[in-house]
Amino acid sequence: MIKDISNLQAKLEELLITQQNLKTQGHVADYIPALAEVSPTLMGISVATVDGKVFGAGDDKIPFSIQSISKIFGLVMAMNRIGDDLWQRVNMEPSGQPFNSIIQLEWEKGIPRNPVINAGALLIADVLASHFSASKLAFLSFMRSLSGDNNIYIDNHVYQSELSHGSRNAALAYLMKSFGNIEAEIPDVLSHYFTQCSISMNCQQLATSLLFLANKGIDPRTKNSICTPRDTHRVNAILSTSGMYDQSGEFAFSVGLPAKSGVGGGVVAVVPNYGVICAWSPPLNKYGNSIIGTNLVLGIAEELGLSIYH
Amino acid sequence: MIKDISNLQAKLEELLITQQNLKTQGHVADYIPALAEVSPTLMGISVATVDGKVFGAGDDKIPFSIQSISKIFGLVMAMNRIGDDLWQRVNMEPSGQPFNSIIQLEWEKGIPRNPVINAGALLIADVLASHFSASKLAFLSFMRSLSGDNNIYIDNHVYQSELSHGSRNAALAYLMKSFGNIEAEIPDVLSHYFTQCSISMNCQQLATSLLFLANKGIDPRTKNSICTPRDTHRVNAILSTSGMYDQSGEFAFSVGLPAKSGVGGGVVAVVPNYGVICAWSPPLNKYGNSIIGTNLVLGIAEELGLSIYH
Amino acid sequence: MIKDISNLQAKLEELLITQQNLKTQGHVADYIPALAEVSPTLMGISVATVDGKVFGAGDDKIPFSIQSISKIFGLVMAMNRIGDDLWQRVNMEPSGQPFNSIIQLEWEKGIPRNPVINAGALLIADVLASHFSASKLAFLSFMRSLSGDNNIYIDNHVYQSELSHGSRNAALAYLMKSFGNIEAEIPDVLSHYFTQCSISMNCQQLATSLLFLANKGIDPRTKNSICTPRDTHRVNAILSTSGMYDQSGEFAFSVGLPAKSGVGGGVVAVVPNYGVICAWSPPLNKYGNSIIGTNLVLGIAEELGLSIYH
Amino acid sequence: MIKDISNLQAKLEELLITQQNLKTQGHVADYIPALAEVSPTLMGISVATVDGKVFGAGDDKIPFSIQSISKIFGLVMAMNRIGDDLWQRVNMEPSGQPFNSIIQLEWEKGIPRNPVINAGALLIADVLASHFSASKLAFLSFMRSLSGDNNIYIDNHVYQSELSHGSRNAALAYLMKSFGNIEAEIPDVLSHYFTQCSISMNCQQLATSLLFLANKGIDPRTKNSICTPRDTHRVNAILSTSGMYDQSGEFAFSVGLPAKSGVGGGVVAVVPNYGVICAWSPPLNKYGNSIIGTNLVLGIAEELGLSIYH
């Protein structure tokens, strides 16, 4: 890796201008009305490094709905809470299916393929709802603590919108329950899940919050251990094989970093021993990944030679 | 990464003894008679490093049928021959299905999910059979050149056995042809494919042959460029997300290296900028991966801290 | 057809004795506790004819949970209520899948394959719950009217058991809702569905209730038109291709009558222009059909030459 | 049933004129060039009755490629030859899948769902190729004998076209072979199958040839027993649940007769104890069934009240 950070700020701005000049493709997520309202032309990028620097360009301080990026944090909380018992209830294989597919869940008898597709994240939500007396609050506190910002909030407008368009996730949860793989009441599981998806954060906060994954589990700001080195390795492995839905293979092929996207348009990528990149732009491709967000991460990864596969 | 190689030889021997003391589980591949004849108690491991050292223990000099490990070399040859046109005919996504599944191929209209499942490797075989005047000879020459050993040979007994039990691969090939994704005659495609699968090599030869993947495409012995740095990155990415069949996610989760297995019992793993591990033991688990081979690679990767996800 | 009814009573008793002497195979439905409590050795058979005769043998007057046999009556009510609009929301094809499969429902975007698999029956329950002010009461009244017995009742013990083990049906309903194919609230749909499944009736009552299907839509007892001749034809067609779950083809092949089974152990078969057979015995085969119930219907159909395919 | 045949000739002509006035929809089968050459405006209908009458209108004496209608005759030959052993190798369930789907065949481990989808017909072709010394000749003789016309021939142009576009059928055959469910050599199986598909017959010949299915197995012309009453019942049952591919349920729902279509545009329907209808018009709907052919059969069935579900 080159990982030269001189001129990083200039590079970020340059990449952003290139993307701004491209005609916006794709569509802002419209399966819930609250997300469809976001302006498609917003875009931002931030890089936080393990040695404490934060760079950013564009709309990197405008909060957006983190959506599925929340799955990383939920996974870490569940691993910390119930340890390896978790892996009796969810696998760690790529799915080879669209992100919210119910077919595979039936095929594999209620065991989700991995924790970062919807079924797996609902399973994680069940673990949290079952093992924390106030799982939503615990989740929000975790996010505030990791980002060092107590103003991080749940967007209630998004939450209500999720709740009233949540039939597919309800179907996934009930199907897992029919196989005996859900412990809590379904409404509680869904409520937790939609809550964590509805958190608003900006690029800078997300990049900062995930630095522990680039630092063997230690938050470099606070020196707190967020998870074990082994679990850090495992989370990065899961993000590498499955974090970008059914485009994960292509992302590995072209970018080569552990990453996770959300339908709010955010993309985060972990660079072990270096830092975290977070890019944001609402329009999505057919896989549910931010088009420009992916381009921005690709640009910075190529520029700095960040791929883990070299 | 620690990558300390002092005592590596002793470590390999120690790991081997531990595995020898375990009761052999799994079954030697029996879908073709020639493979079923191999002794289940043989096992070996070799590590070749980019700076020219080769370590080994156990039966690391006994040749075995490389089988699907040949898919790596075929992929490199095809990439070099037709460039990015290749990616119009095969994807680079994990499959989420057993290695020889025909279901996905129908679903996705004859485009294989990736080049290291059977359908994808047959597609590659078609590319080679169509673009080389003597593709089998070219393949063998490539292997001899990479390993620096002109005695590497095709095991005709295995080849004949493959040929007479090749109905499933024939079905995959004809299905792709029905979607217009095969150019050569099916018997020629199958003949090339079974030939490359029937090559015999030992652990040391395989580890040495793949050093270019740990060295940005350059063979460290000869300084020849085997493939571009970009393609090296791509091959390692594909091996990371898909190389261990439907256990690829678990392998990333526990080991964390680009790898490929074959039903002959071989497992190879690439450690970028360090070297290549090759382990061998015939008994396979339900995914078609060598049980002890996987354990040996895991042991050495943990011992030396080799994971790319740290 | 022979359809000779002299000695029919004797034939029924003879068939029953033959079955009683067979060792009971199969398992009583145990997915809900209330059904698992029923004695596996009970068995009965009844034949009602369009000219007003009723024959019976064994436990033909002991009420049992009609379960999926209720789907026939729900279908007739829905056809009468919304006419051909119904066929925009549900197909009439055999499923080629286990009876409660969710895979096909996703594949076909929330349109159930036919009205007598679970997904289709939930769709029908939605139609009834949406179009009747008191759909459960209307259903019960319909059953009482058709059977001419005002004592027919809903078994509340079964109903409660269904309700607390209804996750899979909830998953099917939510999945259809996610595709926009459910109008009512899911709890209302499930409540209607479990209510109609929980009705208790005996063989004689069921055979009598379905005579209109053997009589071009006219109830021969009351001369009331229950449905049009065209819809009678359609119901019989659907029962012929799909009424016995994923054993419908085999049932047509061996018996050759429009039929429907329920996991309570009941089997009804319509003989156009002749009458209706209802057999009951709780142990089920792997398809969810009563083993002895099927045998009894087969026996009487062969004896009398009733198949519609001759 | 009404089955009044006075004016039948006039009815057939009237129905044909109605269809001729409709704008032709659908597309002539184009997966093989030889079929694509047939004029889309040809159409004919014939009705043969068990009491020896033959009616016809339009192009009912122009021969066309019988294609999958040949599956009925192959099934009868195989039933006669190996008896109930046949049902160990092929099921009798509707498929719930497109007619040449390979997915279900993999799912069900090489056992075709029924004998009238492609996989099942290839299985039948294997039975015939394995058990007759000259299966193609035997097949042709059977057709000539049933139709009473020794001029019936194999269209070699169609046969060659099938052969050179047979990859998908080859894939199905090899997949069955990989599960051990094919005995003969694949090229022989395919050659037999394409031969029987390539037979040319006209409406009148086809209707006449199938009269035994309307007459409990006895050919009413010759009084020969073509198959047992039980097997006649079974064939009609299979045609009723599966004969019209993935539109079989809808055909039962609207027409209500055992039937089989071919991609050459032919549709045959059996009316037990009455006769056989054969209609022909090349343009197909998305299921592979003749649009006008289906309309013509529907028209005559409704006119005469022929449905078996009344």
Coordinates of N, CA, C and O in Angstrom, one line a residue, chain A residues 100-187:
Chain A
N100 N -32.8 -8.9 0.1 CA -33.9 -9.2 1.0 C -34.6 -10.5 0.6 O -35.8 -10.7 0.8
S101 N -33.9 -11.4 -0.1 CA -34.5 -12.6 -0.6 C -35.0 -13.5 0.5 O -34.3 -13.8 1.5
I102 N -36.2 -14.0 0.3 CA -36.8 -14.9 1.3 C -36.6 -16.4 0.9 O -36.7 -17.3 1.7
I103 N -36.2 -16.6 -0.4 CA -36.0 -17.9 -0.9 C -35.0 -18.7 -0.1 O -35.2 -19.8 0.3
Q104 N -33.8 -18.1 0.0 CA -32.7 -18.7 0.6 C -33.0 -19.1 2.1 O -32.6 -20.1 2.6
L105 N -33.7 -18.2 2.7 CA -34.1 -18.4 4.1 C -34.9 -19.6 4.3 O -34.8 -20.4 5.3
E106 N -35.8 -19.9 3.3 CA -36.6 -21.1 3.4 C -35.8 -22.3 3.1 O -35.8 -23.3 3.9
W107 N -35.0 -22.2 2.1 CA -34.1 -23.3 1.7 C -33.2 -23.7 2.9 O -33.0 -24.9 3.1
E108 N -32.7 -22.7 3.6 CA -31.7 -23.1 4.7 C -32.4 -23.1 6.0 O -31.8 -22.8 7.1
K109 N -33.7 -23.3 6.1 CA -34.5 -23.6 7.3 C -34.3 -22.5 8.4 O -34.1 -22.8 9.5
G110 N -34.4 -21.3 7.9 CA -34.5 -20.2 8.9 C -33.2 -19.7 9.4 O -33.2 -18.8 10.3
I111 N -32.1 -20.2 8.9 CA -30.7 -19.7 9.3 C -30.3 -18.8 8.2 O -30.0 -19.2 7.1
P112 N -30.2 -17.5 8.5 CA -29.8 -16.5 7.5 C -28.3 -16.8 7.0 O -27.5 -17.3 7.8
R113 N -28.1 -16.5 5.8 CA -26.8 -16.7 5.2 C -25.7 -16.0 5.9 O -24.5 -16.4 6.0
N114 N -25.9 -14.7 6.3 CA -24.9 -14.0 7.0 C -25.6 -12.8 7.7 O -26.8 -12.5 7.5
P115 N -24.8 -12.1 8.6 CA -25.5 -11.1 9.4 C -25.7 -9.8 8.8 O -26.3 -8.9 9.4
V116 N -25.3 -9.6 7.5 CA -25.4 -8.3 6.9 C -26.4 -8.3 5.7 O -26.5 -7.3 5.0
I117 N -27.1 -9.4 5.5 CA -28.3 -9.3 4.7 C -29.5 -9.0 5.6 O -29.4 -9.2 6.8
N118 N -30.7 -8.7 5.1 CA -31.8 -8.3 5.9 C -32.2 -9.4 6.9 O -32.4 -9.1 8.1
A119 N -32.3 -10.6 6.5 CA -32.7 -11.7 7.4 C -31.7 -11.8 8.5 O -32.1 -11.9 9.7
G120 N -30.4 -11.7 8.2 CA -29.4 -11.8 9.3 C -29.4 -10.7 10.2 O -29.3 -10.8 11.4
A121 N -29.7 -9.5 9.7 CA -29.8 -8.3 10.6 C -31.0 -8.4 11.5 O -31.0 -7.9 12.6
L122 N -32.1 -9.0 11.0 CA -33.3 -9.2 11.8 C -33.0 -10.2 12.9 O -33.4 -10.0 14.0
L123 N -32.2 -11.2 12.6 CA -31.8 -12.1 13.6 C -30.9 -11.4 14.7 O -31.1 -11.7 15.9
I124 N -30.0 -10.6 14.2 CA -29.2 -9.8 15.2 C -30.1 -8.9 16.0 O -30.0 -8.8 17.2
A125 N -31.1 -8.3 15.4 CA -32.1 -7.4 16.1 C -32.8 -8.3 17.2 O -33.0 -7.8 18.3
D126 N -33.1 -9.5 16.9 CA -33.7 -10.4 17.9 C -32.8 -10.6 19.0 O -33.2 -10.6 20.2
V127 N -31.5 -10.9 18.7 CA -30.5 -11.1 19.8 C -30.5 -9.9 20.7 O -30.5 -10.0 21.9
L128 N -30.4 -8.7 20.1 CA -30.3 -7.5 20.9 C -31.6 -7.2 21.7 O -31.6 -6.9 22.9
A129 N -32.7 -7.4 21.0 CA -34.0 -7.1 21.7 C -34.2 -8.1 22.8 O -34.9 -7.8 23.8
S130 N -33.7 -9.3 22.7 CA -33.8 -10.3 23.7 C -32.8 -10.2 24.9 O -33.1 -10.6 26.0
H131 N -31.7 -9.6 24.6 CA -30.6 -9.7 25.6 C -30.3 -8.3 26.2 O -29.4 -8.2 27.1
F132 N -30.9 -7.3 25.7 CA -30.8 -5.9 26.4 C -32.1 -5.5 26.9 O -33.2 -5.7 26.2
S133 N -32.1 -4.9 28.1 CA -33.4 -4.5 28.6 C -34.0 -3.3 27.8 O -35.2 -3.1 27.7
A134 N -33.1 -2.5 27.2 CA -33.5 -1.4 26.4 C -32.6 -1.3 25.2 O -31.7 -0.5 25.1
S135 N -32.9 -2.2 24.2 CA -31.9 -2.4 23.1 C -31.7 -1.2 22.2 O -30.7 -0.9 21.7
K136 N -32.8 -0.5 22.0 CA -32.7 0.7 21.1 C -31.9 1.8 21.8 O -31.0 2.4 21.1
L137 N -32.1 2.0 23.1 CA -31.3 2.9 23.8 C -29.8 2.5 23.8 O -28.9 3.3 23.6
A138 N -29.6 1.2 24.1 CA -28.2 0.7 24.1 C -27.5 0.9 22.7 O -26.4 1.3 22.7
F139 N -28.3 0.7 21.7 CA -27.7 0.9 20.3 C -27.3 2.4 20.1 O -26.2 2.7 19.6
L140 N -28.3 3.3 20.5 CA -28.0 4.7 20.2 C -26.8 5.1 21.1 O -25.9 5.9 20.6
S141 N -26.7 4.7 22.3 CA -25.6 5.0 23.2 C -24.3 4.5 22.5 O -23.3 5.2 22.6
F142 N -24.3 3.3 22.0 CA -23.1 2.7 21.3 C -22.7 3.6 20.2 O -21.5 4.0 20.1
M143 N -23.6 4.1 19.4 CA -23.3 5.0 18.3 C -22.7 6.3 18.7 O -21.8 6.8 18.1
R144 N -23.4 6.9 19.8 CA -22.9 8.1 20.3 C -21.5 8.0 20.9 O -20.6 8.9 20.7
S145 N -21.3 6.9 21.5 CA -20.0 6.7 22.2 C -18.9 6.5 21.1 O -17.8 7.1 21.2
L146 N -19.2 5.7 20.1 CA -18.2 5.5 19.0 C -17.8 6.7 18.2 O -16.7 6.9 17.8
S147 N -18.9 7.5 18.0 CA -18.6 8.7 17.2 C -18.2 9.9 18.0 O -17.7 10.9 17.5
G148 N -18.3 9.8 19.3 CA -17.9 10.9 20.2 C -18.9 12.0 20.1 O -18.5 13.2 20.3
D149 N -20.1 11.8 19.7 CA -21.1 12.9 19.4 C -22.4 12.5 20.0 O -23.1 11.7 19.5
N150 N -22.8 13.2 21.1 CA -24.0 12.9 21.8 C -25.3 13.4 21.1 O -26.4 13.2 21.6
N151 N -25.1 14.1 20.0 CA -26.2 14.6 19.2 C -26.8 13.7 18.2 O -27.7 14.0 17.5
I152 N -26.1 12.6 18.0 CA -26.6 11.6 17.1 C -28.0 11.2 17.5 O -28.3 10.9 18.6
Y153 N -28.9 11.1 16.5 CA -30.3 10.9 16.8 C -31.0 9.9 15.8 O -30.5 9.6 14.8
I154 N -32.2 9.5 16.3 CA -33.0 8.6 15.5 C -34.0 9.5 14.7 O -34.7 10.3 15.3
D155 N -34.0 9.4 13.4 CA -35.0 10.2 12.6 C -36.3 9.5 12.7 O -36.6 8.5 12.0
N156 N -37.2 10.1 13.4 CA -38.5 9.5 13.7 C -39.4 9.5 12.4 O -40.2 8.6 12.2
H157 N -39.2 10.4 11.5 CA -39.9 10.4 10.3 C -39.6 9.2 9.4 O -40.4 8.5 8.9
V158 N -38.3 8.9 9.4 CA -37.8 7.7 8.7 C -38.3 6.4 9.4 O -38.9 5.5 8.8
Y159 N -38.2 6.4 10.7 CA -38.7 5.3 11.5 C -40.2 5.0 11.2 O -40.5 3.8 11.0
Q160 N -41.0 6.0 11.3 CA -42.4 5.7 11.0 C -42.7 5.2 9.6 O -43.5 4.4 9.4
S161 N -41.9 5.8 8.7 CA -42.0 5.3 7.3 C -41.6 3.9 7.1 O -42.3 3.1 6.5
E162 N -40.5 3.5 7.8 CA -40.1 2.1 7.8 C -41.2 1.2 8.3 O -41.5 0.1 7.7
L163 N -41.7 1.6 9.4 CA -42.7 0.8 10.2 C -43.9 0.5 9.3 O -44.5 -0.6 9.3
S164 N -44.3 1.5 8.5 CA -45.5 1.4 7.8 C -45.3 0.7 6.4 O -46.2 0.5 5.6
H165 N -44.0 0.4 6.1 CA -43.7 -0.3 4.9 C -42.8 -1.5 5.2 O -42.0 -1.9 4.3
G166 N -43.1 -2.1 6.3 CA -42.2 -3.1 6.8 C -42.6 -4.6 6.5 O -42.1 -5.5 7.2
S167 N -43.6 -4.8 5.6 CA -44.1 -6.1 5.4 C -43.1 -7.2 5.0 O -43.2 -8.3 5.5
R168 N -42.2 -6.8 4.2 CA -41.2 -7.8 3.7 C -40.3 -8.2 4.9 O -40.0 -9.4 5.1
N169 N -39.9 -7.2 5.7 CA -39.1 -7.6 6.8 C -39.9 -8.4 7.8 O -39.3 -9.3 8.5
A170 N -41.2 -8.1 8.0 CA -42.0 -8.9 8.8 C -42.1 -10.3 8.3 O -42.0 -11.3 9.1
A171 N -42.2 -10.5 7.0 CA -42.3 -11.8 6.4 C -41.0 -12.6 6.8 O -41.0 -13.8 7.2
L172 N -39.8 -12.0 6.6 CA -38.6 -12.6 6.9 C -38.5 -13.0 8.4 O -38.1 -14.1 8.7
A173 N -39.0 -12.1 9.3 CA -38.9 -12.4 10.7 C -39.8 -13.5 11.1 O -39.5 -14.4 11.8
Y174 N -41.1 -13.5 10.5 CA -42.0 -14.6 10.9 C -41.5 -15.9 10.3 O -41.7 -17.0 10.9
L175 N -40.9 -15.9 9.2 CA -40.4 -17.1 8.6 C -39.3 -17.7 9.5 O -39.3 -18.9 9.8
M176 N -38.4 -16.9 10.0 CA -37.4 -17.4 10.9 C -38.0 -17.9 12.2 O -37.6 -18.9 12.8
K177 N -39.1 -17.2 12.7 CA -39.8 -17.6 13.9 C -40.4 -19.0 13.6 O -40.4 -19.9 14.5
S178 N -40.9 -19.2 12.4 CA -41.6 -20.5 12.2 C -40.5 -21.7 12.2 O -40.9 -22.8 12.4
F179 N -39.3 -21.3 12.0 CA -38.2 -22.3 12.2 C -37.6 -22.3 13.6 O -36.6 -22.9 13.8
G180 N -38.2 -21.5 14.5 CA -37.7 -21.5 15.8 C -36.4 -20.7 16.0 O -35.8 -20.8 17.1
N181 N -36.1 -19.8 15.1 CA -34.9 -19.0 15.2 C -35.1 -17.5 15.6 O -34.3 -16.7 15.4
I182 N -36.3 -17.2 16.2 CA -36.5 -15.9 16.8 C -37.0 -16.1 18.2 O -37.9 -16.9 18.4
E183 N -36.5 -15.3 19.1 CA -36.9 -15.5 20.5 C -37.8 -14.4 21.0 O -38.8 -14.7 21.7
A184 N -37.6 -13.2 20.6 CA -38.5 -12.1 21.0 C -39.8 -12.0 20.2 O -40.0 -12.8 19.3
E185 N -40.7 -11.1 20.6 CA -41.9 -10.9 19.8 C -41.5 -10.2 18.5 O -40.7 -9.3 18.6
I186 N -42.1 -10.6 17.4 CA -41.8 -10.0 16.1 C -41.9 -8.4 16.2 O -41.0 -7.7 15.7
P187 N -43.0 -7.9 16.7 CA -43.1 -6.4 16.7 C -41.9 -5.7 17.4 O -41.4 -4.7 17.0

